[in-house]
Short mmCIF file of C-alpha atoms in Angstrom, two decimals:
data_model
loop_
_atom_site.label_atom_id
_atom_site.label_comp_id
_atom_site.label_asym_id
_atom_site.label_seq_id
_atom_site.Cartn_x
_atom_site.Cartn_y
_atom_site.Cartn_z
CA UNK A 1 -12.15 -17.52 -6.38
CA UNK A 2 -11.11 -13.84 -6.00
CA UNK A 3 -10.92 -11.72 -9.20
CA UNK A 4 -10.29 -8.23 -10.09
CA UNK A 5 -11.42 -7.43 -13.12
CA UNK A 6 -10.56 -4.33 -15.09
CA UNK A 7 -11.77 -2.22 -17.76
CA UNK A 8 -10.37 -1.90 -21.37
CA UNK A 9 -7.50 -0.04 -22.92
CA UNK A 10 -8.22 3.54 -23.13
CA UNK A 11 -6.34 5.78 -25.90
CA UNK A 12 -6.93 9.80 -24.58
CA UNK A 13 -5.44 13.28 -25.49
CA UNK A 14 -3.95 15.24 -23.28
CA UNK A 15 -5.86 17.35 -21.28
CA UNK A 16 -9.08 15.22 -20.93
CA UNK A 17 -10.33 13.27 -18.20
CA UNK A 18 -10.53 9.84 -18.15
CA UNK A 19 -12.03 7.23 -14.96
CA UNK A 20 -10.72 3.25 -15.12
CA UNK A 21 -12.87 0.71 -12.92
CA UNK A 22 -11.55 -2.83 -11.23
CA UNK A 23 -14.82 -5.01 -10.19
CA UNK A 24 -13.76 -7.68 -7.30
CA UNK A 25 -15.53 -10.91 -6.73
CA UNK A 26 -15.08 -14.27 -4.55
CA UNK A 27 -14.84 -11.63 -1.25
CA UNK A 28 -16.48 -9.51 0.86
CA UNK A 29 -15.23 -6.10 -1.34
CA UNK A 30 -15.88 -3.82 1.43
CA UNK A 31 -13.74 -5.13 4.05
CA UNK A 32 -10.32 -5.36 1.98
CA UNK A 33 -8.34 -2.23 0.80
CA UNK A 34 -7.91 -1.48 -2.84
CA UNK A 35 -4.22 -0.23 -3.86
CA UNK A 36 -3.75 1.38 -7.44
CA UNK A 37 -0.38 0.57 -9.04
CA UNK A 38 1.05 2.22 -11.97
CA UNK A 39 4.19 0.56 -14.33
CA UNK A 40 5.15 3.03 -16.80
CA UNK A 41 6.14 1.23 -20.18
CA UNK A 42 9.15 -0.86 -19.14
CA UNK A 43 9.78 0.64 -15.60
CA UNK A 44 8.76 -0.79 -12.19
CA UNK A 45 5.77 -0.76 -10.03
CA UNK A 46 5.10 2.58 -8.16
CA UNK A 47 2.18 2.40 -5.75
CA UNK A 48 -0.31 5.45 -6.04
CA UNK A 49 -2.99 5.22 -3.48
CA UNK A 50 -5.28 2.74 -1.73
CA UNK A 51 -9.07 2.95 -0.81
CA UNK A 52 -11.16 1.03 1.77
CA UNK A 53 -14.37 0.75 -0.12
CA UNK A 54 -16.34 0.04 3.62
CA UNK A 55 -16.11 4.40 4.27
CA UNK A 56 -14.37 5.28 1.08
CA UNK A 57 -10.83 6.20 3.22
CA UNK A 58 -8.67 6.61 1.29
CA UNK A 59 -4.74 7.44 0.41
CA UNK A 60 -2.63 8.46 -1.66
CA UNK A 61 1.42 8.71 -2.09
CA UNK A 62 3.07 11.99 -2.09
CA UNK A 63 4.07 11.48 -5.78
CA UNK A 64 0.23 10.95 -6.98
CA UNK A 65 -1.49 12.99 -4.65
CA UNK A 66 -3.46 15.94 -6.36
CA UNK A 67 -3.53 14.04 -9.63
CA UNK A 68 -5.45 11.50 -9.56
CA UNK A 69 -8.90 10.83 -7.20
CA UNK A 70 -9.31 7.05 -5.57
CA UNK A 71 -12.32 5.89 -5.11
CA UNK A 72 -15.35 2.96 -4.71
CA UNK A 73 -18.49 1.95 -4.74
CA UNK A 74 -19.13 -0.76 -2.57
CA UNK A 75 -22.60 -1.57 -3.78
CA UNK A 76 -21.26 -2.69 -7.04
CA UNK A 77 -17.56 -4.10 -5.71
CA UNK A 78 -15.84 -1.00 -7.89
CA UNK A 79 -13.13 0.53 -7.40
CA UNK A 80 -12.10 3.78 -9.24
CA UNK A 81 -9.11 5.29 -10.52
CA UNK A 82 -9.61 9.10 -12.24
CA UNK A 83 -7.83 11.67 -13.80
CA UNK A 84 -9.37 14.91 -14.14
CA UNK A 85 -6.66 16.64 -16.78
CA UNK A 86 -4.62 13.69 -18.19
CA UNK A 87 -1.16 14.05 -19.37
CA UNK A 88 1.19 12.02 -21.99
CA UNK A 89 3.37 11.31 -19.12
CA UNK A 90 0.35 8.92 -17.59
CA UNK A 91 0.88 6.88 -20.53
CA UNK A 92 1.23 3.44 -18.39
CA UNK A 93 -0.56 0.34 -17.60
CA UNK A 94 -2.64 0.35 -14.27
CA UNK A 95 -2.80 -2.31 -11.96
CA UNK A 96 -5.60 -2.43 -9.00
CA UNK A 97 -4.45 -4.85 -6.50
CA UNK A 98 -6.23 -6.13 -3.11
CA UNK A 99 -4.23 -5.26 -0.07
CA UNK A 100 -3.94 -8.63 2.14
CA UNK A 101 -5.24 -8.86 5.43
CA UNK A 102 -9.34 -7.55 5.99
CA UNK A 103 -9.16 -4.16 7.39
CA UNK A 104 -5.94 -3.44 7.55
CA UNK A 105 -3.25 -1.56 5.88
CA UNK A 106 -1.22 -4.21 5.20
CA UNK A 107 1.26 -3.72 2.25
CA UNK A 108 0.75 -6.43 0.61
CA UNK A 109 -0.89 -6.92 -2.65
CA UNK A 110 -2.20 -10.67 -2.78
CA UNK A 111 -4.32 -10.58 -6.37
CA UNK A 112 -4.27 -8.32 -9.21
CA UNK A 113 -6.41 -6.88 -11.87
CA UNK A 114 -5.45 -7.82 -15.62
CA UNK A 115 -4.23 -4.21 -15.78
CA UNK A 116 -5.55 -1.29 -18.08
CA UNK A 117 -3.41 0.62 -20.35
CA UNK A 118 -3.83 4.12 -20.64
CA UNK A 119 -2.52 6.05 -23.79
CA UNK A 120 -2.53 9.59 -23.60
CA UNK A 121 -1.33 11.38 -26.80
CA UNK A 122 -2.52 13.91 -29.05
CA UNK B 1 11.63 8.88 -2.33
CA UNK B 2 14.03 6.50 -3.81
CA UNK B 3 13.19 2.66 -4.71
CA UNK B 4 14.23 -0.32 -3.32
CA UNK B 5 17.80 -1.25 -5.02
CA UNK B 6 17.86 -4.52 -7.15
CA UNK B 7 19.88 -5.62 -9.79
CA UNK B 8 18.90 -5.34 -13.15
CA UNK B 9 19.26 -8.72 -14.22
CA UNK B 10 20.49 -12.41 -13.14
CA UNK B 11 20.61 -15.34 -15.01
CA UNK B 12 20.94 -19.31 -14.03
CA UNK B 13 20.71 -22.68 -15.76
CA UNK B 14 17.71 -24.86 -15.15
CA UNK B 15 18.05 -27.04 -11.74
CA UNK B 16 20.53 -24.50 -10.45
CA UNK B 17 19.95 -21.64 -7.59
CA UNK B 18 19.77 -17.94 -7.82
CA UNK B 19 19.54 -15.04 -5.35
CA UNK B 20 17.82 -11.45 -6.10
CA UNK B 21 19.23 -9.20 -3.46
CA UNK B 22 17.00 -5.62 -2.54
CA UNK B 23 18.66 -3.10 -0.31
CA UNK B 24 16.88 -0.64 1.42
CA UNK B 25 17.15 1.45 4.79
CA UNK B 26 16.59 1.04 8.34
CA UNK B 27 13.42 3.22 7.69
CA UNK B 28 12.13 0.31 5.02
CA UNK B 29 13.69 -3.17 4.94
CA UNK B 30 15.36 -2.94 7.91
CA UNK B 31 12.97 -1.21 10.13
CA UNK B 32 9.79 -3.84 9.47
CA UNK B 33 9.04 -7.46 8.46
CA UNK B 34 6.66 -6.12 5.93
CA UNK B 35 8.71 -7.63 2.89
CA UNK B 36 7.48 -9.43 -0.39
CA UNK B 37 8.17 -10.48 -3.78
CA UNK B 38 6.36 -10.18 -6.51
CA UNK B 39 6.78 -12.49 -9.84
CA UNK B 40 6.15 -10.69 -13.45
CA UNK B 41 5.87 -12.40 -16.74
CA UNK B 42 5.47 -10.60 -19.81
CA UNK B 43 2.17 -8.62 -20.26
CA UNK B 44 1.10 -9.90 -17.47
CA UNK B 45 0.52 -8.79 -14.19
CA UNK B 46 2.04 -9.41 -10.74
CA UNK B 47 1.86 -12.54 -8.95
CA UNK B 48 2.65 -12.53 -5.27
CA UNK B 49 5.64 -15.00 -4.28
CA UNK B 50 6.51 -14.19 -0.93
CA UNK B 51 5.19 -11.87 1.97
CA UNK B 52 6.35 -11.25 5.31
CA UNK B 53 10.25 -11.62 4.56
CA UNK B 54 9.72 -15.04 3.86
CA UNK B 55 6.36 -16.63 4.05
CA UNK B 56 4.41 -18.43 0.79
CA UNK B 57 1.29 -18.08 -0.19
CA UNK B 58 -1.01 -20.85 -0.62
CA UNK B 59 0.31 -22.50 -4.08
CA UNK B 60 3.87 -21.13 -4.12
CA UNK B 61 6.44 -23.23 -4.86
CA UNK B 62 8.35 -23.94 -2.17
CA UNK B 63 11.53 -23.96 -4.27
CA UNK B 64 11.20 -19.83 -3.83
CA UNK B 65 11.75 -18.68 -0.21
CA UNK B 66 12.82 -15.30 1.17
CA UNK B 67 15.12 -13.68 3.91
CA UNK B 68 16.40 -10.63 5.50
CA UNK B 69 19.71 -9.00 7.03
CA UNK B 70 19.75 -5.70 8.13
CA UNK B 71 18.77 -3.30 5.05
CA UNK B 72 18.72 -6.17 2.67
CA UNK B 73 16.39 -8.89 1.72
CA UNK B 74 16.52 -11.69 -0.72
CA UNK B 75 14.59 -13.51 -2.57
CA UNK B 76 15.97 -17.74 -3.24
CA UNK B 77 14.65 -19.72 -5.83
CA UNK B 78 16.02 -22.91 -6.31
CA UNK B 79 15.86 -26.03 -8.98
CA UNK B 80 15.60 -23.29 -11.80
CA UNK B 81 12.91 -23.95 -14.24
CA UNK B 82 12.30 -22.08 -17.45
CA UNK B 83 8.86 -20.79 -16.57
CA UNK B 84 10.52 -19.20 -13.51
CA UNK B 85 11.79 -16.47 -16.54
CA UNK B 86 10.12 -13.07 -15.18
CA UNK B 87 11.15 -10.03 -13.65
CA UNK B 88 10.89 -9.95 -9.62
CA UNK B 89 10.11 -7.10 -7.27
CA UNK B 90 10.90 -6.68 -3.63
CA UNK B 91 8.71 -3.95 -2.04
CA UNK B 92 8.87 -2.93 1.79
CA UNK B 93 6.77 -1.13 3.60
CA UNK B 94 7.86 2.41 4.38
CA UNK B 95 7.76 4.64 7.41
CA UNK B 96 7.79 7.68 4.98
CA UNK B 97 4.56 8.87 3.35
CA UNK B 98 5.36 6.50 0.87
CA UNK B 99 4.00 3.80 2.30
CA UNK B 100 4.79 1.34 0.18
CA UNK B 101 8.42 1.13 -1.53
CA UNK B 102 9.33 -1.34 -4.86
CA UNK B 103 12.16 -2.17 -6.09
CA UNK B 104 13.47 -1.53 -9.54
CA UNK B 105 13.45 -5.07 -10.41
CA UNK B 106 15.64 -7.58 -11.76
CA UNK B 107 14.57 -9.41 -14.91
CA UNK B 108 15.60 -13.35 -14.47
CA UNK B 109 17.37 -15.45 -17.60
CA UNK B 110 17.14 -18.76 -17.36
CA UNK B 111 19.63 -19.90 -19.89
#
């Protein structure tokens, strides 16, 4: 069965950095790409970025780019979302998703993480 | 660059049929067969419905399906049932550096 399992809620202030994880299982990690999806508190889904954890490519959409790094290790089947300065307006719950077809960059997310909500206030 | 246009809301009795519409542009919608729909209940995330315009995945009802014309796709589900109560995205794929386009989704009453 694939699963993507995320880490916990995280409650930050602005300014300080912060890294969520998203651990698959039931695959072959390496050979599927990784998306990151944000939904700000009642809004829709925005894609951010994607990574293919087989050579780490990764990227990232114009609107994201710069502010966040993408990222995986394949020897533990993590993926990696980070922030480096965080602000209140990344207050939002993060979705990592598996892009569908092995390989490719096909744009379609078949299974999702949980989600993680991120709080960032002072 | 802009989302995919959906209405905001749509509502149906149980056992009847609705349709969510999504508009895009020939650079989205129209320009690919790279369509889907994805089903959210409350709190929870994302479940994929349709991909491809209008192709299931393994477990989908089939009383959901999916279609395109031009800049516009839709998403059918039929035989309304009360668990079908969610919001529903569209996304496309995009020939912009976007990438990936959703919509602004339409929450579903089923009354």
């Amino acid at each position: 069965e694939v699963q993507l399992v995320q880490s916990g809620a995280e409650v930050k202030k602005p300014g300080e950095s912060l890294r969520i994880s998203c651990q698959g299982s039931g695959y072959t990690f390496s050979t599927y790409w990784i998306a990151w999806v944000r939904q700000m508190p009642g809004k829709q889904l925005e894609w951010m970025g994607t990574v293919y954890p087989a050579n780490s490519n990764s990227r990232y959409s114009p609107a994201f780019q710069g502010h966040v790094t993408i990222s995986a290790d394949r020897s533990t089947s993590t993926a990696y979302l980070q922030w480096t300065t965080l602000k209140a307006s990344d207050t939002a719950m993060y979705y990592c998703a598996r892009l569908g077809v092995p390989g490719a960059l096909d744009p379609t997310f078949d299974f999702w993480g949980q989600g993680t909500l991120v709080t960032v206030s002072s | 660059q802009s989302a995919l246009t959906q209405p905001a809301s749509v509502s149906g009795s149980p056992g009847q049929s609705i349709t969510i519409s999504c508009t895009g542009t020939s650079s989205d919608i129209g320009g690919y067969n790279y369509v889907s729909w994805y089903q959210q209940h409350p709190g929870k995330a994302p479940k994929l419905m349709i991909l491809d315009v209008s192709d299931r995945p393994s477990g989908v009802s089939n009383r959901f399906s999916g279609s395109k014309s031009g800049n516009t796709a839709s998403l059918n589900i039929s035989g309304l049932q009360t668990e079908d109560e969610a919001d529903y995205y569209c996304s496309s794929f995009t020939s912009s550096s976007a990438y990936v386009l959703f919509g602004g989704g339409t929450k579903l009453t089923v009354l």
